[in-house]
Short mmCIF file of C-alpha atoms and ligand atoms in Angstrom, two decimals:
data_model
loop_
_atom_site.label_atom_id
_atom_site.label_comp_id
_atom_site.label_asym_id
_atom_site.label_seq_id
_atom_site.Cartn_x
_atom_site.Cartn_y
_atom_site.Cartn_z
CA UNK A 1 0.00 0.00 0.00
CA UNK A 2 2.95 2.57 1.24
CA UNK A 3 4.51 1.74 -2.35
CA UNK A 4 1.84 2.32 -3.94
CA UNK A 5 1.21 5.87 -2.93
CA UNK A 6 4.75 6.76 -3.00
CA UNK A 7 4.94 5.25 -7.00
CA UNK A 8 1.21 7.29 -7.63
CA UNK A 9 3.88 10.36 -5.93
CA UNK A 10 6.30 9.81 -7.98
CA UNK A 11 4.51 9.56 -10.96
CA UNK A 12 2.52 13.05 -10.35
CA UNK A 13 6.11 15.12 -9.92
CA UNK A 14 7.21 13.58 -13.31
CA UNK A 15 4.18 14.50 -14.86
CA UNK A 16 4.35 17.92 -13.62
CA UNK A 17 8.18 18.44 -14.91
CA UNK A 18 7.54 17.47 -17.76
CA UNK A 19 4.35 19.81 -18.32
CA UNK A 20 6.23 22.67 -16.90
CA UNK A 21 9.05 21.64 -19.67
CA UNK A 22 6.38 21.50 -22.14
CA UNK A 23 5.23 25.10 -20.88
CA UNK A 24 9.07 26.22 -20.48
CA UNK A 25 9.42 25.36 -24.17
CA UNK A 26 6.62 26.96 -25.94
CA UNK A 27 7.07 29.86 -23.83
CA UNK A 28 10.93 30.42 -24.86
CA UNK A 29 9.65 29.55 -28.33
CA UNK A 30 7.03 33.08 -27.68
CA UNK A 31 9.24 35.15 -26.41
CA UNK A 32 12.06 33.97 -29.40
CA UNK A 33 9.23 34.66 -32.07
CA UNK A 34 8.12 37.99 -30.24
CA UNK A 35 11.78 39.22 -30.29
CA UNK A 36 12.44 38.09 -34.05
CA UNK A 37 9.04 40.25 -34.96
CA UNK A 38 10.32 43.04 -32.89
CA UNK A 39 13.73 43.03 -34.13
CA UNK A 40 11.83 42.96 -37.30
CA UNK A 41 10.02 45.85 -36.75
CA UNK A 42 12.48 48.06 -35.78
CA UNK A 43 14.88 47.60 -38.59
CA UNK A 44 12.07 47.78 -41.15
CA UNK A 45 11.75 45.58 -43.84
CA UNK A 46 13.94 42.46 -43.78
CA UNK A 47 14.48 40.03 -47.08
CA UNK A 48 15.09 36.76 -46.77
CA UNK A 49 16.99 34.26 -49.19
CA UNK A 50 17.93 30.99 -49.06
CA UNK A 51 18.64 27.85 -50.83
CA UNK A 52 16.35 25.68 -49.74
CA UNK A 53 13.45 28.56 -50.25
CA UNK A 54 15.41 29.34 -54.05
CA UNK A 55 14.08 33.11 -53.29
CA UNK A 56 16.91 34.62 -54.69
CA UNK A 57 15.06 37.55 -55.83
CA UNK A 58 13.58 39.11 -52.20
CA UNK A 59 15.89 41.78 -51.41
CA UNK A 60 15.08 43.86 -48.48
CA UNK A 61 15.78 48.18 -48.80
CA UNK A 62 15.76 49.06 -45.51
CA UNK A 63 16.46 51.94 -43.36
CA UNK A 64 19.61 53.84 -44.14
CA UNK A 65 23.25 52.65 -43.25
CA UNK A 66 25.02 55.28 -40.55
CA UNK A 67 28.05 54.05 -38.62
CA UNK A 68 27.25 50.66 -38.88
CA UNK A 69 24.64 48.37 -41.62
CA UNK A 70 21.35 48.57 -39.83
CA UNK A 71 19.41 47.13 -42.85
CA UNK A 72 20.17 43.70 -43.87
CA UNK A 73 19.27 39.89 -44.67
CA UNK A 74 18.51 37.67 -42.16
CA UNK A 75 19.78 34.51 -44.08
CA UNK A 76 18.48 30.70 -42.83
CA UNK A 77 21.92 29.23 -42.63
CA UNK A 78 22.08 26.08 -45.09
CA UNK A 79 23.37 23.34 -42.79
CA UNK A 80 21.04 21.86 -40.78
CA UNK A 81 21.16 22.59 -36.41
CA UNK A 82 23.23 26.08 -37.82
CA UNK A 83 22.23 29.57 -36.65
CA UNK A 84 20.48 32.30 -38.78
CA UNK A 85 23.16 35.19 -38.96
CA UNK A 86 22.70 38.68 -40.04
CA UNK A 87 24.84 40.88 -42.46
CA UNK A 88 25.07 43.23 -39.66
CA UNK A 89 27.66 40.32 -38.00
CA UNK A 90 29.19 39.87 -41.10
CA UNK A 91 30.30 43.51 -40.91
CA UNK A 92 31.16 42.79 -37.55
CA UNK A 93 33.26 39.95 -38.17
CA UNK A 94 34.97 41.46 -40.71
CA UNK A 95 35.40 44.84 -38.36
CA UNK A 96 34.29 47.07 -41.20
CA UNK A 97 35.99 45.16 -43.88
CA UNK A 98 39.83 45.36 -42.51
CA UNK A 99 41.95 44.95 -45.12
CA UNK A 100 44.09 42.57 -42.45
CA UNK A 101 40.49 40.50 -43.62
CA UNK A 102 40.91 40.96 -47.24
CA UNK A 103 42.07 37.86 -48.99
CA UNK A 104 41.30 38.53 -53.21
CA UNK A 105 40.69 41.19 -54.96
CA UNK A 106 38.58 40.52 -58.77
CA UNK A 107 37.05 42.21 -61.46
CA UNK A 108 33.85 41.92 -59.11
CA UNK A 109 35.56 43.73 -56.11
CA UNK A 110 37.09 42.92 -53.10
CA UNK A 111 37.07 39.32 -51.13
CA UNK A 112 37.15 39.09 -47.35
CA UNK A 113 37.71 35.82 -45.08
CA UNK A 114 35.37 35.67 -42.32
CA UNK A 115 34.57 34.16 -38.92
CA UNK A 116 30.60 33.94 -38.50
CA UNK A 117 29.32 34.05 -34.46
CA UNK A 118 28.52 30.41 -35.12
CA UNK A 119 31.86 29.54 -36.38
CA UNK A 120 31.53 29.28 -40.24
CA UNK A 121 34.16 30.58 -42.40
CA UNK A 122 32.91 32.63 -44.86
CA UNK A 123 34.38 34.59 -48.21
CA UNK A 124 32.69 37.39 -48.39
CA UNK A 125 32.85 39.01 -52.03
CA UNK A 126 32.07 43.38 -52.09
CA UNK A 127 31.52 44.72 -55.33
CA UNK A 128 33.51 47.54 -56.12
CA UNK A 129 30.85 50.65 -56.17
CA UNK A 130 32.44 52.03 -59.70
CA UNK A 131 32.27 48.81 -61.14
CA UNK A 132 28.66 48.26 -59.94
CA UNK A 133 28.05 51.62 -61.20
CA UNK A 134 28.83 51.26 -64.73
CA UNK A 135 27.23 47.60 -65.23
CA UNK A 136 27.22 45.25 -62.01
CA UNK A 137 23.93 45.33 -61.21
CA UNK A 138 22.96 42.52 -63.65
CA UNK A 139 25.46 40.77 -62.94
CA UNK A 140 25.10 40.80 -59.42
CA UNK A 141 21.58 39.48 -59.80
CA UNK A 142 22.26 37.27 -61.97
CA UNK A 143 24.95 35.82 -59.32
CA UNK A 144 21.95 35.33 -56.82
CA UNK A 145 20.22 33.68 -58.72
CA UNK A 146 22.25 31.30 -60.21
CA UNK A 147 23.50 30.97 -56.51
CA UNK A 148 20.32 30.59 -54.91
CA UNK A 149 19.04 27.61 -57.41
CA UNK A 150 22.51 25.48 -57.32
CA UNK A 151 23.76 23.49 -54.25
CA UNK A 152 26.87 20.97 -55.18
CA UNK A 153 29.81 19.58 -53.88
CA UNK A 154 31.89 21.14 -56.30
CA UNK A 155 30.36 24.65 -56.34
CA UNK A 156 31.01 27.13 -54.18
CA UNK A 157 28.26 26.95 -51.52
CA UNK A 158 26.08 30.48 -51.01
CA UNK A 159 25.55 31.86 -48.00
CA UNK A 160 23.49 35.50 -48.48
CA UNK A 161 23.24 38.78 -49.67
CA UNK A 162 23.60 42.27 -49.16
CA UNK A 163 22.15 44.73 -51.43
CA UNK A 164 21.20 48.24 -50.59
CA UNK A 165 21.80 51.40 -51.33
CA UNK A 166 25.63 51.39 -53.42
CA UNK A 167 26.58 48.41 -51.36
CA UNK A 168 26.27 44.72 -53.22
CA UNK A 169 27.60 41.73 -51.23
CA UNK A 170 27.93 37.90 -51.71
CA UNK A 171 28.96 36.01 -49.01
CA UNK A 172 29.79 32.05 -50.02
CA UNK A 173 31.85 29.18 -48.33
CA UNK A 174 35.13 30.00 -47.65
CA UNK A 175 37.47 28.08 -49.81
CA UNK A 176 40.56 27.45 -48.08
CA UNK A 177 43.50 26.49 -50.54
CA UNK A 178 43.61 29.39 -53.19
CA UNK A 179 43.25 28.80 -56.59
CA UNK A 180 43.74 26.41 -59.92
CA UNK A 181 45.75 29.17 -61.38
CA UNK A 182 47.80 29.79 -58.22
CA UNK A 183 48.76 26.13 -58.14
CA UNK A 184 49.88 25.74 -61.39
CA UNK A 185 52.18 28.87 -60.87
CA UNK A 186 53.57 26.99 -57.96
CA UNK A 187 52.54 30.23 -55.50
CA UNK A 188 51.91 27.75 -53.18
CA UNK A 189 55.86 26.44 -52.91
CA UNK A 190 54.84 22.46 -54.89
CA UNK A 191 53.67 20.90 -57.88
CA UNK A 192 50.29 19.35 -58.51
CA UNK A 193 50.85 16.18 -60.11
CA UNK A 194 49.03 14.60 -63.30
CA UNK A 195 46.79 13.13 -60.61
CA UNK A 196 45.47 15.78 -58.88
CA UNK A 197 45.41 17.62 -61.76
CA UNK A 198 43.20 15.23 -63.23
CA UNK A 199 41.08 14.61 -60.01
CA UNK A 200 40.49 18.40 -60.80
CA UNK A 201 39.18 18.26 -64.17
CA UNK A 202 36.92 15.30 -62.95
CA UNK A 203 35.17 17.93 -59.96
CA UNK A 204 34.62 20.60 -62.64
CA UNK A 205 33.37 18.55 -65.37
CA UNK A 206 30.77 16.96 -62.38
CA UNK A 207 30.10 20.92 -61.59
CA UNK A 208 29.03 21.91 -64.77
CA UNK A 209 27.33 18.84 -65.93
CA UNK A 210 24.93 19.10 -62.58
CA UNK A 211 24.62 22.83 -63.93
CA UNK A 212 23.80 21.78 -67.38
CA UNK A 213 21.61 18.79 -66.69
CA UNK A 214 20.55 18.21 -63.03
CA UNK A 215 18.66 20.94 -61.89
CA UNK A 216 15.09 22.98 -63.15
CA UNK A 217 16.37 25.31 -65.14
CA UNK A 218 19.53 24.45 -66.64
CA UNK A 219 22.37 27.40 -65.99
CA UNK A 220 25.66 28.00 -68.67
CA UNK A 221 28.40 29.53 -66.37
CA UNK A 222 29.97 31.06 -69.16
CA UNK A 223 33.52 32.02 -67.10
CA UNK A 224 34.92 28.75 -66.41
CA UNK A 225 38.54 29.42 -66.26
CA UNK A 226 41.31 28.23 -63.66
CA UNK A 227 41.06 31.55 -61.51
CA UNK A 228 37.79 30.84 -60.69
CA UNK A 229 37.97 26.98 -59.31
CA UNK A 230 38.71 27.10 -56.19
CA UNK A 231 40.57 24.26 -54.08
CA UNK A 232 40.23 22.73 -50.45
CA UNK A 233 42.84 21.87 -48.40
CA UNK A 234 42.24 17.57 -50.13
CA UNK A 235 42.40 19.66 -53.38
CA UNK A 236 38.97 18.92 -54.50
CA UNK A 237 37.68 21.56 -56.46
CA UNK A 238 35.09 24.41 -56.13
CA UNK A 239 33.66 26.00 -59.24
CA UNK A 240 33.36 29.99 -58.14
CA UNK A 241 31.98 33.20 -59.72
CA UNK A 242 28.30 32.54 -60.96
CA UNK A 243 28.39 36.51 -62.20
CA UNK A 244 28.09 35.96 -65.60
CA UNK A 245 25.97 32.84 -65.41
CA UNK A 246 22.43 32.47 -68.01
CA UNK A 247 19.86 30.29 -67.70
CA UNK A 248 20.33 27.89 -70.67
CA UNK A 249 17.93 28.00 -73.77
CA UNK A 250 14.92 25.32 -73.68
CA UNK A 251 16.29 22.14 -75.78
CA UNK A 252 13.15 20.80 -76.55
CA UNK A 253 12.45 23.94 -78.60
CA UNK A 254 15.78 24.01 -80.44
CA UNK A 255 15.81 27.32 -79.83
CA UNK A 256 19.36 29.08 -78.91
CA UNK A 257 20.03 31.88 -76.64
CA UNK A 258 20.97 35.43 -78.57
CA UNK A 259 22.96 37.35 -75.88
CA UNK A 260 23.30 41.69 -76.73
CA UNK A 261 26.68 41.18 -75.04
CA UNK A 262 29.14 38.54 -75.28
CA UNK A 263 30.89 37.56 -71.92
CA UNK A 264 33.42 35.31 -70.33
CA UNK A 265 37.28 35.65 -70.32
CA UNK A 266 39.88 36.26 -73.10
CA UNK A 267 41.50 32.88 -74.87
CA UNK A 268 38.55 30.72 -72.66
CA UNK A 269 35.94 32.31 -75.20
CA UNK A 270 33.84 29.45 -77.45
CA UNK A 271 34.82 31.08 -81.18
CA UNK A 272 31.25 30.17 -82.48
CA UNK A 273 29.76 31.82 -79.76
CA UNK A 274 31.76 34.83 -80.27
CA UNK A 275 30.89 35.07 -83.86
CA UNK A 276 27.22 34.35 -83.54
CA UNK A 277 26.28 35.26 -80.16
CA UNK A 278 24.84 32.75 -79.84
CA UNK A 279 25.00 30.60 -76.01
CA UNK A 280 24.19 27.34 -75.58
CA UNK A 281 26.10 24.77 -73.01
CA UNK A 282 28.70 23.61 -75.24
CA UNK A 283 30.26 27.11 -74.93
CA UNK A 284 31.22 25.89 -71.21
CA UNK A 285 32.59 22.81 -72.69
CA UNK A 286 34.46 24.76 -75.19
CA UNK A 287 35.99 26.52 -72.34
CA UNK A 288 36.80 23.38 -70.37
CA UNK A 289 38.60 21.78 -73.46
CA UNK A 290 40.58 25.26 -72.29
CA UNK A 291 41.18 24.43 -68.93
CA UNK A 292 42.15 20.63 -69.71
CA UNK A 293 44.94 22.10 -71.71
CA UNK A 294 46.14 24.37 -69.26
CA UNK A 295 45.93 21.45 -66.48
CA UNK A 296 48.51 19.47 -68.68
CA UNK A 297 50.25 22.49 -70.24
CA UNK A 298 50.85 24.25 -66.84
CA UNK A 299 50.59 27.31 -69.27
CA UNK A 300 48.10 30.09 -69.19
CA UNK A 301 45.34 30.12 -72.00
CA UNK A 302 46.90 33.36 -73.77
CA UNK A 303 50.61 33.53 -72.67
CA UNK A 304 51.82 37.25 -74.51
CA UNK A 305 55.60 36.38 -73.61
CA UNK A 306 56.54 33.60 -75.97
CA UNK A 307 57.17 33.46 -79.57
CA UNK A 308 53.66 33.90 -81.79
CA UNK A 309 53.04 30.22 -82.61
CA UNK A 310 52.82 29.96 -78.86
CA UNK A 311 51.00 32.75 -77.80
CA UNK A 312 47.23 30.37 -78.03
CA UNK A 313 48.49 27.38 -75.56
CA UNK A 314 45.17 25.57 -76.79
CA UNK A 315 46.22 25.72 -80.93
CA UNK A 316 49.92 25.17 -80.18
CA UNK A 317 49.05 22.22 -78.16
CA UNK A 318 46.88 20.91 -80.35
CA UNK A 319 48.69 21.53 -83.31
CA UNK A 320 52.18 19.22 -81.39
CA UNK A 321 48.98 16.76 -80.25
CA UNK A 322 48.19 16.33 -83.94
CA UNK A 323 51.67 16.07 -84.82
CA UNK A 324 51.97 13.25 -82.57
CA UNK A 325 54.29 15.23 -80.40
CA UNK A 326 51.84 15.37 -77.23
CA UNK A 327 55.10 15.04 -74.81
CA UNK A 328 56.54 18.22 -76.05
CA UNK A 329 53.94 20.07 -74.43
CA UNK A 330 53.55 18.22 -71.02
CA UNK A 331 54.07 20.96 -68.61
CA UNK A 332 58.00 20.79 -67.90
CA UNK A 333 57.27 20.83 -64.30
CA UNK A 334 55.87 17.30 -64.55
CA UNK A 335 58.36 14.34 -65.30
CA UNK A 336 58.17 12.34 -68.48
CA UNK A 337 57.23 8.94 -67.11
CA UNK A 338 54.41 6.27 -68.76
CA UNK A 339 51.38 7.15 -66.68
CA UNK A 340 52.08 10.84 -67.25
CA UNK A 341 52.47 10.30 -71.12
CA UNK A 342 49.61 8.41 -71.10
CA UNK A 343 47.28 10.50 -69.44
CA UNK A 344 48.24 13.40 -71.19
CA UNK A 345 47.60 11.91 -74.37
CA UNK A 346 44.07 11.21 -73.54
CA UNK A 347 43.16 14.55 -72.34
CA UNK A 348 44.36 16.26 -75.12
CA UNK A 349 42.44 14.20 -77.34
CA UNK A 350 39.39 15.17 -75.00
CA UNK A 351 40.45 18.50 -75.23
CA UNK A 352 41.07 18.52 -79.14
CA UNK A 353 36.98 17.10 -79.14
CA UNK A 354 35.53 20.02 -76.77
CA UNK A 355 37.78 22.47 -78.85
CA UNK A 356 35.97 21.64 -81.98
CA UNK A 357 34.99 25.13 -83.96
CA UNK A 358 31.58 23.52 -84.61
CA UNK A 359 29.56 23.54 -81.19
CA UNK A 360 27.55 20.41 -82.54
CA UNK A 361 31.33 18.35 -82.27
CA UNK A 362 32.12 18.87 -79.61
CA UNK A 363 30.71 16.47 -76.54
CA UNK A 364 28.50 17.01 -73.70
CA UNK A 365 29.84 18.22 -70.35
CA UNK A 366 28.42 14.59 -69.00
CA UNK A 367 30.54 12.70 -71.51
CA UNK A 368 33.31 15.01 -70.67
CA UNK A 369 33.17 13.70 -67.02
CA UNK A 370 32.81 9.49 -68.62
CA UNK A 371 35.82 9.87 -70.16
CA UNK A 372 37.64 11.42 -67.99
CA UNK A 373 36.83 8.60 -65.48
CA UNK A 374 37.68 6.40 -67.84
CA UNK A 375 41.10 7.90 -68.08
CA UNK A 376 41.67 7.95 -64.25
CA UNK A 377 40.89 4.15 -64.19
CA UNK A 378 43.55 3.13 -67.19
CA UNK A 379 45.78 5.46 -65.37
CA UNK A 380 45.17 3.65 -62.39
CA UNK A 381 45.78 -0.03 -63.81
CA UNK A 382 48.81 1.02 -65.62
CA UNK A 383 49.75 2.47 -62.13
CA UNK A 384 49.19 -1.01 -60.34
CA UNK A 385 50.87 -3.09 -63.03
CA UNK A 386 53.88 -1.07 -62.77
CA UNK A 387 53.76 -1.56 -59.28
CA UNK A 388 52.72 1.23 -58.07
CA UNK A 389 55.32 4.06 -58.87
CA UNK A 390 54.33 7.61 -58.78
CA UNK A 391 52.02 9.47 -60.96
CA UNK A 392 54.30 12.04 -60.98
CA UNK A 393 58.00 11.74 -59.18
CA UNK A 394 58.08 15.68 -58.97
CA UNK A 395 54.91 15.52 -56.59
CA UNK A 396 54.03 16.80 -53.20
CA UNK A 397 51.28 14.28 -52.85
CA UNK A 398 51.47 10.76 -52.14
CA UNK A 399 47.95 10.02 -51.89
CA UNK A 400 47.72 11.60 -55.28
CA UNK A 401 44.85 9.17 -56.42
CA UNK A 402 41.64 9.80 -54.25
CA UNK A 403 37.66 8.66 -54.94
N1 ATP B 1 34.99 31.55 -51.76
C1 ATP B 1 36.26 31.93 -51.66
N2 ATP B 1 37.08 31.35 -50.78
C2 ATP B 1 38.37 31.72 -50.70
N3 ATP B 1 38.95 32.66 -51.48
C3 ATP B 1 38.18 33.27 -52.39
C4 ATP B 1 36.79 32.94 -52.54
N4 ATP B 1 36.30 33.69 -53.53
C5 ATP B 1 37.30 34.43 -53.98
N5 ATP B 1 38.43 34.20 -53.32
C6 ATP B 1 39.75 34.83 -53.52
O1 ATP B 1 39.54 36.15 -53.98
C7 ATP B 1 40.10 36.32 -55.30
C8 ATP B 1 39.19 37.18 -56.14
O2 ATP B 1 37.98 36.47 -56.32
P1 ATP B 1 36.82 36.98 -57.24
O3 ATP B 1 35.84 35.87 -57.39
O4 ATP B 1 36.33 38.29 -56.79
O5 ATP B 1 37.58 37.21 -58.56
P2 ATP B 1 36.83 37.60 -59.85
O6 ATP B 1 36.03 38.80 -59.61
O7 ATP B 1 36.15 36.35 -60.32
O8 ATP B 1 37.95 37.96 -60.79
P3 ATP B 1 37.63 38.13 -62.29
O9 ATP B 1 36.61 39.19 -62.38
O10 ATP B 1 38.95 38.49 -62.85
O11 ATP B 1 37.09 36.82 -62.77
C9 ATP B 1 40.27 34.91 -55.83
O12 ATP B 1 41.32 34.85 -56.74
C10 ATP B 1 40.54 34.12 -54.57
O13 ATP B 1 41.91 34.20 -54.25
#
């Protein structure tokens, strides 16, 4: 009987912690929501954009900016369990954009590295207020967008958006190992080897055939070149820089997309696009066959220095690929052994097919990315059968082969 009433006890005070959890809950859950509307309130109108939501086009114009932003996006972070943050911290972090922040500085403006209150490292990209002047502000939308619609391992994750008044800010995932073009100048102090190089071309191809293929509305990036791929600290690559991106024409109609301006960057420009301004994917393939030259080459796309049969990497390489003298261009940084030759053979010939002059030649981005895998797994066999010896001897990496 005594154990009776002291379990029927027992049971009450549970019962009654875990109401007044229940209440304390909903009740911190109030107040939260009342303080969110307040803050609300006082600092006017607030826009929202996220990836999940793909509202890239709510921008907020708030109150006026005086010693610090006071108007700004309150942006759902993307991972899941993380913190919404507000530009207003971003500033903060960044204490007023220090240059002792500033990491990059592009056509697009100024790039800071930044510590969020939650602990995310962000890049956080300010456009240049002449530049955004004169033409930006398409481009800047057109970055948001394209932003706000993608999410892939290989792109450059987004984060938010500033825009008000003259002020235009991106802020994306920090990408911490500098990039493509930096590596193959050796800024970094070491070589990347055939491998990585070709682990490389393998992220970017996956990058732009998810932008081509995988998603609603297919997107043409239109600037892939090595200064905007980004790499991690495992050297996987980020594709960066969505400002010139266009949605792609409608296949099904057959219909092409006429652009009034053509964009991208010198000796990475599709020819046929150039001459008929007309865009369709295979211009980003066209510059890829680009970039797969300057991964082997080491060289830059246009290189002014050297002696005029030189000058386009892309036609002198393929002009000594042709000729069947594919070594002679091999970047002399890399050493001359089997696997290298090897490889390098088969992505010039890749390269030689997304080069084509004739758009319809040249192969899709997701072919691209087939053959290239099926160049990393010969490369791999002839690896094993000679016993494992290095991709390349003049490499920093010794894990130079990863999934
Ligand atoms: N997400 C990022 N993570 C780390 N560093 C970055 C990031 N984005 C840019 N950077 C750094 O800032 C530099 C400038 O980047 P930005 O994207 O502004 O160049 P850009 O405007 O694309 O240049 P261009 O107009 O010539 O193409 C890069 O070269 C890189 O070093």
């Amino acid at each position: 009987m005594i154990c009776i009433v002291l379990l029927k006890k027992s049971l009450a005070s549970v019962t009654k912690k875990i109401k007044n959890c229940i209440y304390i809950c909903f009740r911190t859950r109030r107040y939260k929501m009342d303080w969110i509307l307040k803050e609300e309130e006082q600092r006017g109108k607030i826009a929202a954009v996220s990836n999940a939501s793909r509202a890239g086009s709510q921008r907020g114009h708030g109150s006026k900016r005086g010693t610090s932003i006071s108007s700004y996006n309150i942006l759902p972070a993307k991972e899941p369990g993380s913190v919404e943050f507000t530009m207003e911290e971003i500033f903060r972090v960044t204490r007023n954009f220090s240059p002792s922040f500033k990491i990059g500085q592009g056509g697009f403006g100024a790039v800071y590295r930044a510590k969020l209150l939650d602990g995310t490292v962000v890049a956080v990209k300010r456009a240049k207020k002449s530049v955004y002047e004169k033409h930006l502000g398409v481009e800047f939308q057109s970055e948001i967008q394209t932003l706000s619609r993608v999410e892939h391992l290989n792109l450059v994750k987004f984060f938010g958006y500033l825009e008000q008044e003259d002020e235009r800010i991106i802020v994306v995932e920090y990408v911490p190992n500098g990039t493509l073009r930096e590596h193959l100048d050796c800024i970094h102090g070491s070589v990347l080897d055939l491998a990585a190089r070709l682990d490389i071309a393998i992220d970017v191809s996956h990058a732009i055939t998810y932008l081509h293929m995988y998603i609603d509305h297919p997107i043409i990036h239109r600037d892939i070149k090595s200064s905007n791929i980004l790499l991690t600290e495992n050297f996987r690559a980020k594709v960066a820089d969505f400002g010139f991106a266009r949605q792609a024409p409608d296949s099904d109609s057959g219909m092409t997309h006429v652009s009034t301006q053509v964009k991208g960057t010198a000796g990475y420009l599709d020819p046929e696009y150039l001459k008929t301004y007309q865009l369709t994917e295979k211009s980003d393939v066209y510059s890829f066959g680009v970039l797969l030259v300057e991964l082997v080459t080491g060289r830059r796309p246009i290189e002014p220095k050297f002696e005029l049969r030189e000058r386009i990497t892309a036609r002198w390489a393929m002009k000594r690929f042709i000729e069947g003298d594919a070594i002679s261009v091999l970047d002399p940084r890399l050493d001359q052994i089997a696997a290298n030759t090897l490889a390098l053979e088969k992505i010039l010939e890749l390269a030689l097919q997304c080069l084509a002059p004739r758009r319809q030649s040249r192969p899709t981005m997701k072919r691209c990315a087939e053959i290239l895998w099926s160049i990393r797994k010969d490369i791999r066999e002839q690896l094993s059968a000679s016993n494992f010896r290095s991709f390349s001897t003049s490499s920093q990496r010794s894990t130079s082969l990863k999934e």
